[in-house]
Short mmCIF file of C-alpha atoms in Angstrom, two decimals:
data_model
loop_
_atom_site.label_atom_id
_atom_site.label_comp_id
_atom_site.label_asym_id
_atom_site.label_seq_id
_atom_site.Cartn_x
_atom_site.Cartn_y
_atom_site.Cartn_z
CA UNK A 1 0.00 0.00 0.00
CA UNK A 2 1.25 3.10 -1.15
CA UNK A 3 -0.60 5.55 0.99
CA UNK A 4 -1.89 7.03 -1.80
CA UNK A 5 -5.33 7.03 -2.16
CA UNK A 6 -7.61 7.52 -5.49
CA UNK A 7 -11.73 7.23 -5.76
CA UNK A 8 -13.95 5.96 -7.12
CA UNK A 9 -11.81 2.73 -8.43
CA UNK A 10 -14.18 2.24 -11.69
CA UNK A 11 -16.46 4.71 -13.05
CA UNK A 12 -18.45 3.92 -15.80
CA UNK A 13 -20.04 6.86 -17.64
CA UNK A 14 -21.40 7.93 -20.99
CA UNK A 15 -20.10 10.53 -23.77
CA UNK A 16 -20.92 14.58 -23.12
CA UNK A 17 -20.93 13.85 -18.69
CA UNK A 18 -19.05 15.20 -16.44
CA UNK A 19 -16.83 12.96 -13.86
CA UNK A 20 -14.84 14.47 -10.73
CA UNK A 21 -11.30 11.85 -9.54
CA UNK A 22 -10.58 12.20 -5.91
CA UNK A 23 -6.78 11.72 -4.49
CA UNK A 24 -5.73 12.07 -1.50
CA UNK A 25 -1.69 11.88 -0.87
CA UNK A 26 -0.17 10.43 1.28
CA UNK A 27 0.61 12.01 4.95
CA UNK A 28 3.30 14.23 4.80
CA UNK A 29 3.23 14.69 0.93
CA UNK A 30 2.81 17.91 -0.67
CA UNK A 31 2.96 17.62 -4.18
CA UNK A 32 -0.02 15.83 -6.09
CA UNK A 33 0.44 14.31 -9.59
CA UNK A 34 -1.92 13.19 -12.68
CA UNK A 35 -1.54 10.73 -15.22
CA UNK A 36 -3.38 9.12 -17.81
CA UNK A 37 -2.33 5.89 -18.95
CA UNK A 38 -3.83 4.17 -22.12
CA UNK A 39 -2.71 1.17 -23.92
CA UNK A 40 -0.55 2.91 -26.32
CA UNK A 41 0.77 6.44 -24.76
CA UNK A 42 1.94 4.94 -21.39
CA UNK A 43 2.06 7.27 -18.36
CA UNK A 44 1.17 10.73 -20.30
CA UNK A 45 1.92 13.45 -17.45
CA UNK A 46 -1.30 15.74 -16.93
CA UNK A 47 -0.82 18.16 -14.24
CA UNK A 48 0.71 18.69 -10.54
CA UNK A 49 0.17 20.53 -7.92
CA UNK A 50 2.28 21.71 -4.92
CA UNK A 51 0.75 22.93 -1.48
CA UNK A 52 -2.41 24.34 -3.37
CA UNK A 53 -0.57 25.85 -6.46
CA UNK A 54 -0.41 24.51 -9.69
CA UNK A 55 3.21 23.50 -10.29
CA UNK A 56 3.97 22.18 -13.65
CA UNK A 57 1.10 20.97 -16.60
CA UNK A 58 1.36 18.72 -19.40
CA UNK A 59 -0.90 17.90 -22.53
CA UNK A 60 -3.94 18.25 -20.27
CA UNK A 61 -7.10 18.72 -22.84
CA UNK A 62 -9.34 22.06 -21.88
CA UNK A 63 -11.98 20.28 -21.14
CA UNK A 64 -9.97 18.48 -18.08
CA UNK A 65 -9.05 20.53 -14.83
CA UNK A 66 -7.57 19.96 -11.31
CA UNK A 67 -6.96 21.81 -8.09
CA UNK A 68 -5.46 21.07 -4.78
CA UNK A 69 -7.79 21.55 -2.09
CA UNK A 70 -6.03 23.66 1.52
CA UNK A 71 -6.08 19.92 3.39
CA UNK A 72 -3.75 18.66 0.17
CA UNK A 73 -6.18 16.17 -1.31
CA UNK A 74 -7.02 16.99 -5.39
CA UNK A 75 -9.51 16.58 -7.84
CA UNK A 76 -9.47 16.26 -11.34
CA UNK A 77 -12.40 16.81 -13.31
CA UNK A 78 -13.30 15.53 -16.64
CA UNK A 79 -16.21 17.01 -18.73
CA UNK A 80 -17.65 16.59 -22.07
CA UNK A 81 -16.17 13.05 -22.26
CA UNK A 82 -15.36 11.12 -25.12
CA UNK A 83 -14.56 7.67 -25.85
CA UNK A 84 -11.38 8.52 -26.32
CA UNK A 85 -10.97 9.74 -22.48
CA UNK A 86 -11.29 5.75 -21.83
CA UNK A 87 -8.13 5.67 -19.70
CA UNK A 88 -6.46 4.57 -16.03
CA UNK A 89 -6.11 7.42 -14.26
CA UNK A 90 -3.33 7.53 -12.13
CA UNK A 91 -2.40 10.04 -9.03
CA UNK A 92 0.70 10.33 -7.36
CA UNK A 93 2.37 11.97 -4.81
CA UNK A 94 5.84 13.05 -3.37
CA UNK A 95 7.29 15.10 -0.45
CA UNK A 96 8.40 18.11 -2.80
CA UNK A 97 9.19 18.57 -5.69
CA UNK A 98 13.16 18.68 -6.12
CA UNK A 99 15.02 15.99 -9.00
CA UNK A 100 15.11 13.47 -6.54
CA UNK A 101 12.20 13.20 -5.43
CA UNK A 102 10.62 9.86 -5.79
CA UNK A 103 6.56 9.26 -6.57
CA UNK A 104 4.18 6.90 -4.87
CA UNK A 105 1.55 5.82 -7.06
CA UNK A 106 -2.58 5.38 -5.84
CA UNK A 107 -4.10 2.16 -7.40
CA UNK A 108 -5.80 4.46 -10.06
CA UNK A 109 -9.50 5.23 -11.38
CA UNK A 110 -10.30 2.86 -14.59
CA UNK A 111 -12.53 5.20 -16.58
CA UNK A 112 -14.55 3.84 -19.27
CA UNK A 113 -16.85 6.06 -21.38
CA UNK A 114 -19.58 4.50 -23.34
CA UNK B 1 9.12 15.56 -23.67
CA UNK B 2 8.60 11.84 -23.86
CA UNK B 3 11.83 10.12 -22.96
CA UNK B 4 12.15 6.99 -25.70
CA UNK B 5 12.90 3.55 -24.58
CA UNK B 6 14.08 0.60 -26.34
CA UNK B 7 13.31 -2.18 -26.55
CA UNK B 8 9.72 -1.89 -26.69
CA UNK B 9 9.45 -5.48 -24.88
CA UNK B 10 11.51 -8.24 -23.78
CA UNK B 11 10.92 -12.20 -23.55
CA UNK B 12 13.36 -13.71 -21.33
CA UNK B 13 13.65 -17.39 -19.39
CA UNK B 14 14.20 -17.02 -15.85
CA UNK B 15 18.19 -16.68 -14.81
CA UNK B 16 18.51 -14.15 -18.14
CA UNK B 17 19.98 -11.21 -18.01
CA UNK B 18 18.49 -7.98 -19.98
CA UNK B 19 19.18 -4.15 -20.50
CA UNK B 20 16.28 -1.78 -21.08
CA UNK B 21 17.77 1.66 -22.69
CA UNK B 22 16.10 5.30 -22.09
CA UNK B 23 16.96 8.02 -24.14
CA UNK B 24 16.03 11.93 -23.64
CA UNK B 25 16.57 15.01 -26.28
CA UNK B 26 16.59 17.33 -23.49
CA UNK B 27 18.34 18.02 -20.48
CA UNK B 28 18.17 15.32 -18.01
CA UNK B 29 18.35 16.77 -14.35
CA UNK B 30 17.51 12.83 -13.24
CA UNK B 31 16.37 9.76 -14.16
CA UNK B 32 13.46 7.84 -12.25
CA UNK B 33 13.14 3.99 -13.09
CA UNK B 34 9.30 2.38 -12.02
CA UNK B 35 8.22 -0.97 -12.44
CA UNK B 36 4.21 -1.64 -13.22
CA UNK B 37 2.95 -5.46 -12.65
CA UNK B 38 -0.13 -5.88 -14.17
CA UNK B 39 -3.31 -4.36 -13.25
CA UNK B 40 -1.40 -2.36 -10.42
CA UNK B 41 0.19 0.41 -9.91
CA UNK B 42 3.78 1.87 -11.02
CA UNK B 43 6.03 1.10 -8.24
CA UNK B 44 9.55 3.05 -7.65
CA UNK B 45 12.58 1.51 -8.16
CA UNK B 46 15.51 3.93 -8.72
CA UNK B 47 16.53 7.60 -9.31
CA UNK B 48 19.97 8.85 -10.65
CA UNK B 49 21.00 12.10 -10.37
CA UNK B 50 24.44 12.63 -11.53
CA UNK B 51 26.12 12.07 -14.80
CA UNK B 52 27.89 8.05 -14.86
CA UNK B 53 25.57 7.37 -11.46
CA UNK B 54 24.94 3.94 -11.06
CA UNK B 55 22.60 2.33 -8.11
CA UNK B 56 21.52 -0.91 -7.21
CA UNK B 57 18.38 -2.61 -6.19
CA UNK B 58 18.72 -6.19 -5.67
CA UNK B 59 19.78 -7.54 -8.73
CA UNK B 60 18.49 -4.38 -10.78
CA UNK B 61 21.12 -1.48 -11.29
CA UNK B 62 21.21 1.66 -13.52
CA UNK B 63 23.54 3.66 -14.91
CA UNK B 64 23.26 7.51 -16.35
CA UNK B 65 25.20 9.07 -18.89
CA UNK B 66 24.67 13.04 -18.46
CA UNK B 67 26.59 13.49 -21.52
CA UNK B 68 24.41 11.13 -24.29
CA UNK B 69 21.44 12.00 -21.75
CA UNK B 70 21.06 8.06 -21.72
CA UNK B 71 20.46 5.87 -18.96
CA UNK B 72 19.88 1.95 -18.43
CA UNK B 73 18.52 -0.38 -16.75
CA UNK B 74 20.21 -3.81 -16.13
CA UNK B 75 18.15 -6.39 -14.56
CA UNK B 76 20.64 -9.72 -14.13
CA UNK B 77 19.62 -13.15 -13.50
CA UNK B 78 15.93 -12.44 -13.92
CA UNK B 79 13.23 -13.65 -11.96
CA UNK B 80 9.61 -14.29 -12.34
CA UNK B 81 8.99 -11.90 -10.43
CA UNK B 82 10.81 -9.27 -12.30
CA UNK B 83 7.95 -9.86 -15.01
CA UNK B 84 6.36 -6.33 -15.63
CA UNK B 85 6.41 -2.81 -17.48
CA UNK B 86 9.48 -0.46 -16.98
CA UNK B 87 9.08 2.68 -17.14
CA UNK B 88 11.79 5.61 -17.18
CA UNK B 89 10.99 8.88 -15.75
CA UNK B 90 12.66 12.64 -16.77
CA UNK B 91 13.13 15.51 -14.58
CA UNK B 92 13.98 18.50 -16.39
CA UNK B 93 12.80 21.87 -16.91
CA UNK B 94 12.82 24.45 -14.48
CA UNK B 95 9.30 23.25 -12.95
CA UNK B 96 10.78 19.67 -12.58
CA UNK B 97 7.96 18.09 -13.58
CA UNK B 98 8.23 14.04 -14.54
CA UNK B 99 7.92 12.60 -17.89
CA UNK B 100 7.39 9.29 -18.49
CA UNK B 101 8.36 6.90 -21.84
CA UNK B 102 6.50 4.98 -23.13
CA UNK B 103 7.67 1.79 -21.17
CA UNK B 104 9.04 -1.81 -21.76
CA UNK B 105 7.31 -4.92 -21.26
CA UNK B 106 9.39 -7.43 -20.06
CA UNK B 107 8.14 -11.00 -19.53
CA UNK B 108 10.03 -13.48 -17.56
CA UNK B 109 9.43 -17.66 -18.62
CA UNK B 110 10.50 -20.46 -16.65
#
């Protein structure tokens, strides 16, 4: 167990909703991660967060956002789905943010938009 | 940007030896090595920050060139358990922020 926490586990939605992924880091960490993982990108970096501020983002689509709540936990919220948003979400979480900082992955949120 | 790895994937018999290869066009400030089993999630296995910085886990050990911006992965006498998805991870940039290749699957037979 990683510490890192992510819900729901599944959700199962359908094209044009609207879908909110919890994480919650582990104690102690500060800086929050996203992921998506599908079959053929891998782990494609979407966005982190550090103590409430938006550190670094990726190729995060407009229609996705996050935040970083004041108790550290973060959301990231998917609207006007498509099939092609049919991913593993992953969220991870570190200490800080230097080089050498290592990440500790949650289990991950299987989306699957029908 | 995506760090590229080679090989894509990797059939060995247990007691091989095999060397997964990352490769970055950018600056690499470190490397991060993380090993996915299936249907759970990427686990940490190594970082190197220095240029010709080589670690050990068990019978897994990297190496990073800071010049070529290369590093490897050498994973020696494989086990079953060493069966999984390797990814490598780069730091760079000024916000630090961790890319990911694409990863190699490496299956280990009896």
């Amino acid at each position: 167990d990683s510490g890192v926490t992510q819900t729901p586990k599944h959700l199962i939605t359908a094209t044009g909703q609207r879908v909110t992924l919890r994480c919650s880091p582990r104690s102690g960490d500060l800086s929050v991660y996203w992921y998506q993982q599908s079959l053929d990108q891998g782990l494609q970096f979407l966005i982190q967060y550090y103590n409430g501020e938006e550190r670094a983002k990726g190729n995060i689509l407009e229609r996705f956002s996050a935040q970083q709540f004041p108790d550290l936990h973060s959301e990231l919220n998917l609207s006007s789905l498509e099939l092609g948003d049919s991913a593993l979400y992953f969220c991870a979480s570190s200490v800080g943010v230097e080089a050498n900082e290592k990440l500790f992955f949650g289990s991950g949120t299987q989306l699957s938009v029908l | 940007q995506q760090p590229v790895q080679s090989p894509q994937a990797v059939i060995l018999r247990e007691g091989e030896d095999a060397v997964i290869n990352c490769s970055s066009s950018k600056a690499l400030y470190s490397v991060h090595w993380y090993r996915q089993k299936h249907g759970e999630a990427p686990v940490f296995l190594m970082i190197l920050l220095k240029g010709g910085e080589q670690k050990g886990h068990e019978k897994i050990s990297a190496s990073f060139n800071e010049k070529k911006q290369q590093s490897s992965l050498y994973l020696t006498a494989s086990q079953l358990s060493y069966s999984g998805t390797y990814f490598c991870g780069r730091r760079g940039g000024s916000n630090y922020k961790l890319t990911f290749g694409k990863g190699t699957l490496l299956t280990v037979n009896p």
